[in-house]
Amino acid sequence: MVNSENKTPVFGRPSLFWGASLAAIGCAFGFGGVAHAQAPASDPKASPIEEVVVTATKRGQRFVEAPVSVSVVSEETIRNTGATNFSELATLIPSVVFSQQQSSVQSNVGIRGVTTAGGSAALEPSVGIYVDGVFTDRTYIGIGDFNDIAAVEVLRGPQSTLFGNSSPAGIINFVTKAPARTFGGEVRASLGNYNAQLFSATVTGPLIEDKLLGRLSFFRNTRDGYLDNLVGKDSNDNDSWGVRGRVLIAPDSPLRLTVTGEYSLSKQNCCIPQYDNVAQPLRDRFAIAAREHPFRGTGVPFPNNNLDAMEVAADGDNFTKIENKMFSFDFRWDLAGHELASITSLRGVRQFSTADIDFTGLNLLTFPHVTRDNDYISQEVRLSSPSDQPFTYLVGAYFFQKDVQEISGLVINPATAALAGGNILAQFSPSSSNIRNKNYAAFGEATLKLSDRFSLTGGLRYNYDDKFIEAQAERLRANGTALSPIQRIPTQFQNRDGGQWTYRAVAQYSWSKDLNAFASYTRGYKAFGINDDANLLRNVPGASFFFDSEIVDNYEIGTKGVFAPLNTTFSVVLFNTEYKNFQSLSSFTDTNNQLRFFLQNAASLTSRGVELDLNAAVTKNFSLIAAVTYLDSQFDNFPNAEGPSGPIRLTDRPLRDAPMWSGSLVARYDRPISDTLRIFAQGDMFYRSKVFTDQNLDPLQVQGEYTKYNARLGIGRIQDGWSLEVWGRNLTNEITFGRAGAPVFGAVTNVLPLAGQPSFPVGAARIKFTGEPRTYGVSLGYRF
């Protein structure tokens, strides 16, 4: 059956886009007129609106004055929602998409429909992840368990002027808490279903009065797996802990130094997908198979053909361990109103994983030992002028280097590999790679106030990238002899370097202190790269090791302000972002009948839409936070798109993970019941329209629209002291998936007929990496 909706661009409705855009602008400027008149609040008992400062602009601007599309999730909101990781917090920011597949290492973040194409260490991210302004390079490094977070700032759209090449879709900056001048801290413990146990503790205060301040925080999170494995360990559990120490030296002197050290260790049996659309012939085939000899035997279990059952059946281990160490040194020198900043960071990440990638009770395909060692160093120096002058500026220089060593090896069941004399499938395919990337940059941004209300901002950055990869791959028989020659990346494809200019121009008009409008243009980019698959040229005719830089042109019109009658802070932004040479991941079955992936450049795509954010202190006791995003995101031209079975047509088709509509709403009621006690209740919801979960736009891999609901109820002291909460997430137990695909074992078992045995008929069967089911629990906290 053909879905007629898939014949034309799902989001290709310009009239709807511009209609929604004009309505949003009209609504925003309507608010602005009232705010400019300084009308009194509709409820004199309403709470004052929280003042939000955006630090990711590197100048510490008020939210309503920062001429960028930004969402800021405050410490209070994080605490009130009980979010312990970014996947839980992402539901408050509709423009952001978070998905995870085979392991936590392969988690991806997208903004405005644009997501990093894959988990290759050779690929730059589309969304830059920063912790206290320090770039982390890999998504999974920066978005693990939350610990002592002051705010999460999401800057949407390319940020290549201030943040460099790894931010064509935007950045996410995690701001951790600074040492305090007075003694204090917090202890918090939670218990939940699936034997969830969460504990965190923080202490802060002066170590030497007025000379040395300190902060120490710790967390420990454990939980059993929520996927019932019929033949092995339950999947998608959590076992992690971490500690962060920070000292601020000479807090009142012109020269201040903040030193931060961090260590964390995460262990997960994760992530096994569930099966869907499994036809009876496939079940029958498994009923006559066995683990040791997949083409004969007494049968193995097969999971329920229903995502709500939360069942899997994988006999091998799917395990990941990530060890993370980090040190940073942040100097700030006050030079007669100017500030000189120097931020040095050293990070080492060690990861080990095993993966049973056929995800069945059969012994077919495994990666028994995968290691990846990541070492990073970054240095940024910048000088910023006083902020109270008609002309302000910021200039700086930046250096970043990463070194990655990876060792891996695919193992195929010996009985399967031995078919036809063992000359078709290798039993063991070891591979290794060594990657070194360097990035040098000089940047600057300046603002000229032409009047009390009108200002112009311009920014410029030059990036120079130097990339090197060496990799090799082997194919070995069961006896250790070579099935084919060792493959290496040819010398002429091991190195590539080059530079790129990026720039930004902004015009901003202030109707009042609390109402601003802006229009901006930004040129962004993501650097070129080198495919790290040593088998590429031999097994994929026409493929190239090199892929080119991705160029981005972004246009925005927005307004931000305070709507006094409803005590509301609001932001409305229209955007139109055009990508050229978009870096996309292609999948294919190579000449050895193995599923492979390589990176290539799509011709172009456009992502455009409207973003609306509201934060309202409606009354003294009742508040609302709301956000809505309309998105129209599709490929304008993609002539060389490849899917697992050959060329596919993606021109004028939507991007994966690009919902047309998404929105969130948080409602909180908080009131005192005595001089010392208060009660509070909070509910939040997240809506997302349907999306394709894979870029091949398979109609069997569409996640339909859904809405998820969370709630918290609590009682506690009004000021410092204890608090007790009961909570639930995904209350309606809505089971959704973020990634899907055809079963991997289909490519291997196609050779079974050579031995006179039937293959495993894949048909419409799909594997789907599902999100968390309903969770609930109780939390006890004490602040001092």
PDB file of C-alpha atoms in Angstrom, residues 571-689:
ATOM      1  CA  SER A 571      10.104  35.158  22.725  1.00  0.00           C
ATOM      2  CA  VAL A 572       8.999  34.685  19.107  1.00  0.00           C
ATOM      3  CA  VAL A 573      11.587  33.802  16.448  1.00  0.00           C
ATOM      4  CA  LEU A 574      11.151  33.086  12.733  1.00  0.00           C
ATOM      5  CA  PHE A 575      14.030  31.273  11.054  1.00  0.00           C
ATOM      6  CA  ASN A 576      15.038  30.095   7.607  1.00  0.00           C
ATOM      7  CA  THR A 577      18.199  27.970   7.500  1.00  0.00           C
ATOM      8  CA  GLU A 578      19.769  26.739   4.260  1.00  0.00           C
ATOM      9  CA  TYR A 579      22.372  23.955   4.250  1.00  0.00           C
ATOM     10  CA  LYS A 580      24.681  23.231   1.332  1.00  0.00           C
ATOM     11  CA  ASN A 581      26.794  20.039   1.152  1.00  0.00           C
ATOM     12  CA  PHE A 582      24.906  18.628   4.140  1.00  0.00           C
ATOM     13  CA  GLN A 583      26.850  15.715   5.640  1.00  0.00           C
ATOM     14  CA  SER A 584      24.561  12.679   5.597  1.00  0.00           C
ATOM     15  CA  LEU A 585      25.034   9.039   6.575  1.00  0.00           C
ATOM     16  CA  SER A 586      24.279   6.417   3.909  1.00  0.00           C
ATOM     17  CA  SER A 587      23.775   2.726   4.533  1.00  0.00           C
ATOM     18  CA  PHE A 588      24.307  -0.065   2.037  1.00  0.00           C
ATOM     19  CA  THR A 589      25.051  -3.769   1.695  1.00  0.00           C
ATOM     20  CA  ASP A 590      28.557  -4.103   0.309  1.00  0.00           C
ATOM     21  CA  THR A 591      30.056  -6.650  -2.073  1.00  0.00           C
ATOM     22  CA  ASN A 592      30.697  -8.980   0.895  1.00  0.00           C
ATOM     23  CA  ASN A 593      27.011  -8.915   1.842  1.00  0.00           C
ATOM     24  CA  GLN A 594      27.742  -6.851   4.988  1.00  0.00           C
ATOM     25  CA  LEU A 595      25.799  -3.783   6.050  1.00  0.00           C
ATOM     26  CA  ARG A 596      28.074  -0.711   6.045  1.00  0.00           C
ATOM     27  CA  PHE A 597      27.783   3.022   6.480  1.00  0.00           C
ATOM     28  CA  PHE A 598      29.644   5.941   4.962  1.00  0.00           C
ATOM     29  CA  LEU A 599      29.355   9.724   5.084  1.00  0.00           C
ATOM     30  CA  GLN A 600      28.635  11.771   1.997  1.00  0.00           C
ATOM     31  CA  ASN A 601      27.383  15.237   1.062  1.00  0.00           C
ATOM     32  CA  ALA A 602      23.768  15.796   0.169  1.00  0.00           C
ATOM     33  CA  ALA A 603      23.324  18.714  -2.221  1.00  0.00           C
ATOM     34  CA  SER A 604      21.154  21.007  -0.075  1.00  0.00           C
ATOM     35  CA  LEU A 605      18.318  21.240   2.445  1.00  0.00           C
ATOM     36  CA  THR A 606      16.190  23.948   4.055  1.00  0.00           C
ATOM     37  CA  SER A 607      14.904  24.108   7.629  1.00  0.00           C
ATOM     38  CA  ARG A 608      12.479  26.906   8.469  1.00  0.00           C
ATOM     39  CA  GLY A 609       9.875  27.573  11.100  1.00  0.00           C
ATOM     40  CA  VAL A 610       8.633  29.534  14.092  1.00  0.00           C
ATOM     41  CA  GLU A 611       9.596  29.183  17.761  1.00  0.00           C
ATOM     42  CA  LEU A 612       7.466  30.582  20.586  1.00  0.00           C
ATOM     43  CA  ASP A 613       8.527  30.540  24.258  1.00  0.00           C
ATOM     44  CA  LEU A 614       6.466  31.829  27.204  1.00  0.00           C
ATOM     45  CA  ASN A 615       7.219  32.002  30.915  1.00  0.00           C
ATOM     46  CA  ALA A 616       4.344  33.364  33.014  1.00  0.00           C
ATOM     47  CA  ALA A 617       4.069  34.026  36.740  1.00  0.00           C
ATOM     48  CA  VAL A 618       0.265  34.120  36.540  1.00  0.00           C
ATOM     49  CA  THR A 619      -0.324  34.541  40.272  1.00  0.00           C
ATOM     50  CA  LYS A 620       1.771  34.422  43.378  1.00  0.00           C
ATOM     51  CA  ASN A 621       1.217  30.679  43.556  1.00  0.00           C
ATOM     52  CA  PHE A 622       0.657  29.591  39.947  1.00  0.00           C
ATOM     53  CA  SER A 623       3.124  29.659  37.037  1.00  0.00           C
ATOM     54  CA  LEU A 624       3.270  28.392  33.453  1.00  0.00           C
ATOM     55  CA  ILE A 625       6.120  27.620  31.063  1.00  0.00           C
ATOM     56  CA  ALA A 626       5.168  26.910  27.455  1.00  0.00           C
ATOM     57  CA  ALA A 627       7.005  26.434  24.175  1.00  0.00           C
ATOM     58  CA  VAL A 628       5.842  25.623  20.654  1.00  0.00           C
ATOM     59  CA  THR A 629       7.843  24.993  17.482  1.00  0.00           C
ATOM     60  CA  TYR A 630       6.543  24.765  13.915  1.00  0.00           C
ATOM     61  CA  LEU A 631       9.113  23.221  11.570  1.00  0.00           C
ATOM     62  CA  ASP A 632       9.273  22.758   7.797  1.00  0.00           C
ATOM     63  CA  SER A 633      12.482  20.828   7.071  1.00  0.00           C
ATOM     64  CA  GLN A 634      13.294  18.963   3.843  1.00  0.00           C
ATOM     65  CA  PHE A 635      15.994  18.175   1.300  1.00  0.00           C
ATOM     66  CA  ASP A 636      15.977  20.583  -1.628  1.00  0.00           C
ATOM     67  CA  ASN A 637      18.239  18.308  -3.630  1.00  0.00           C
ATOM     68  CA  PHE A 638      19.858  14.945  -2.838  1.00  0.00           C
ATOM     69  CA  PRO A 639      20.698  13.225  -6.135  1.00  0.00           C
ATOM     70  CA  ASN A 640      23.053  10.534  -4.804  1.00  0.00           C
ATOM     71  CA  ALA A 641      21.139   9.216  -1.780  1.00  0.00           C
ATOM     72  CA  GLU A 642      21.772   5.566  -0.914  1.00  0.00           C
ATOM     73  CA  GLY A 643      19.726   3.117   1.125  1.00  0.00           C
ATOM     74  CA  PRO A 644      20.424  -0.487   2.222  1.00  0.00           C
ATOM     75  CA  SER A 645      19.068  -1.819  -1.095  1.00  0.00           C
ATOM     76  CA  GLY A 646      20.408   0.824  -3.479  1.00  0.00           C
ATOM     77  CA  PRO A 647      19.674   4.392  -4.617  1.00  0.00           C
ATOM     78  CA  ILE A 648      16.653   6.155  -3.107  1.00  0.00           C
ATOM     79  CA  ARG A 649      14.989   9.485  -3.893  1.00  0.00           C
ATOM     80  CA  LEU A 650      15.233  12.040  -1.091  1.00  0.00           C
ATOM     81  CA  THR A 651      14.908  15.298  -3.060  1.00  0.00           C
ATOM     82  CA  ASP A 652      11.898  17.258  -1.747  1.00  0.00           C
ATOM     83  CA  ARG A 653      11.497  14.774   1.095  1.00  0.00           C
ATOM     84  CA  PRO A 654      11.586  15.530   4.843  1.00  0.00           C
ATOM     85  CA  LEU A 655      14.519  15.022   7.173  1.00  0.00           C
ATOM     86  CA  ARG A 656      14.411  12.355   9.836  1.00  0.00           C
ATOM     87  CA  ASP A 657      13.664  13.479  13.395  1.00  0.00           C
ATOM     88  CA  ALA A 658      12.059  16.673  12.078  1.00  0.00           C
ATOM     89  CA  PRO A 659       8.509  16.954  13.515  1.00  0.00           C
ATOM     90  CA  MET A 660       6.239  19.555  11.945  1.00  0.00           C
ATOM     91  CA  TRP A 661       4.809  20.452  15.361  1.00  0.00           C
ATOM     92  CA  SER A 662       6.223  20.019  18.837  1.00  0.00           C
ATOM     93  CA  GLY A 663       5.360  21.706  22.102  1.00  0.00           C
ATOM     94  CA  SER A 664       5.685  21.544  25.864  1.00  0.00           C
ATOM     95  CA  LEU A 665       3.704  22.937  28.791  1.00  0.00           C
ATOM     96  CA  VAL A 666       4.657  23.041  32.471  1.00  0.00           C
ATOM     97  CA  ALA A 667       2.091  24.132  35.089  1.00  0.00           C
ATOM     98  CA  ARG A 668       3.113  24.548  38.738  1.00  0.00           C
ATOM     99  CA  TYR A 669       1.131  25.409  41.858  1.00  0.00           C
ATOM    100  CA  ASP A 670       3.125  26.267  44.987  1.00  0.00           C
ATOM    101  CA  ARG A 671       1.668  27.775  48.178  1.00  0.00           C
ATOM    102  CA  PRO A 672       2.411  27.971  51.906  1.00  0.00           C
ATOM    103  CA  ILE A 673       0.183  26.073  54.334  1.00  0.00           C
ATOM    104  CA  SER A 674       1.840  27.494  57.452  1.00  0.00           C
ATOM    105  CA  ASP A 675       4.630  29.865  58.414  1.00  0.00           C
ATOM    106  CA  THR A 676       7.200  27.161  57.714  1.00  0.00           C
ATOM    107  CA  LEU A 677       5.626  24.630  55.314  1.00  0.00           C
ATOM    108  CA  ARG A 678       4.483  24.686  51.693  1.00  0.00           C
ATOM    109  CA  ILE A 679       2.832  22.260  49.295  1.00  0.00           C
ATOM    110  CA  PHE A 680       3.400  22.109  45.556  1.00  0.00           C
ATOM    111  CA  ALA A 681       2.067  20.281  42.537  1.00  0.00           C
ATOM    112  CA  GLN A 682       3.447  20.264  39.018  1.00  0.00           C
ATOM    113  CA  GLY A 683       2.343  18.712  35.772  1.00  0.00           C
ATOM    114  CA  ASP A 684       4.094  18.881  32.426  1.00  0.00           C
ATOM    115  CA  MET A 685       3.351  17.533  28.987  1.00  0.00           C
ATOM    116  CA  PHE A 686       5.230  17.160  25.718  1.00  0.00           C
ATOM    117  CA  TYR A 687       3.704  16.774  22.254  1.00  0.00           C
ATOM    118  CA  ARG A 688       5.438  15.740  19.046  1.00  0.00           C
ATOM    119  CA  SER A 689       3.936  15.134  15.623  1.00  0.00           C
TER     120      SER A 689
END
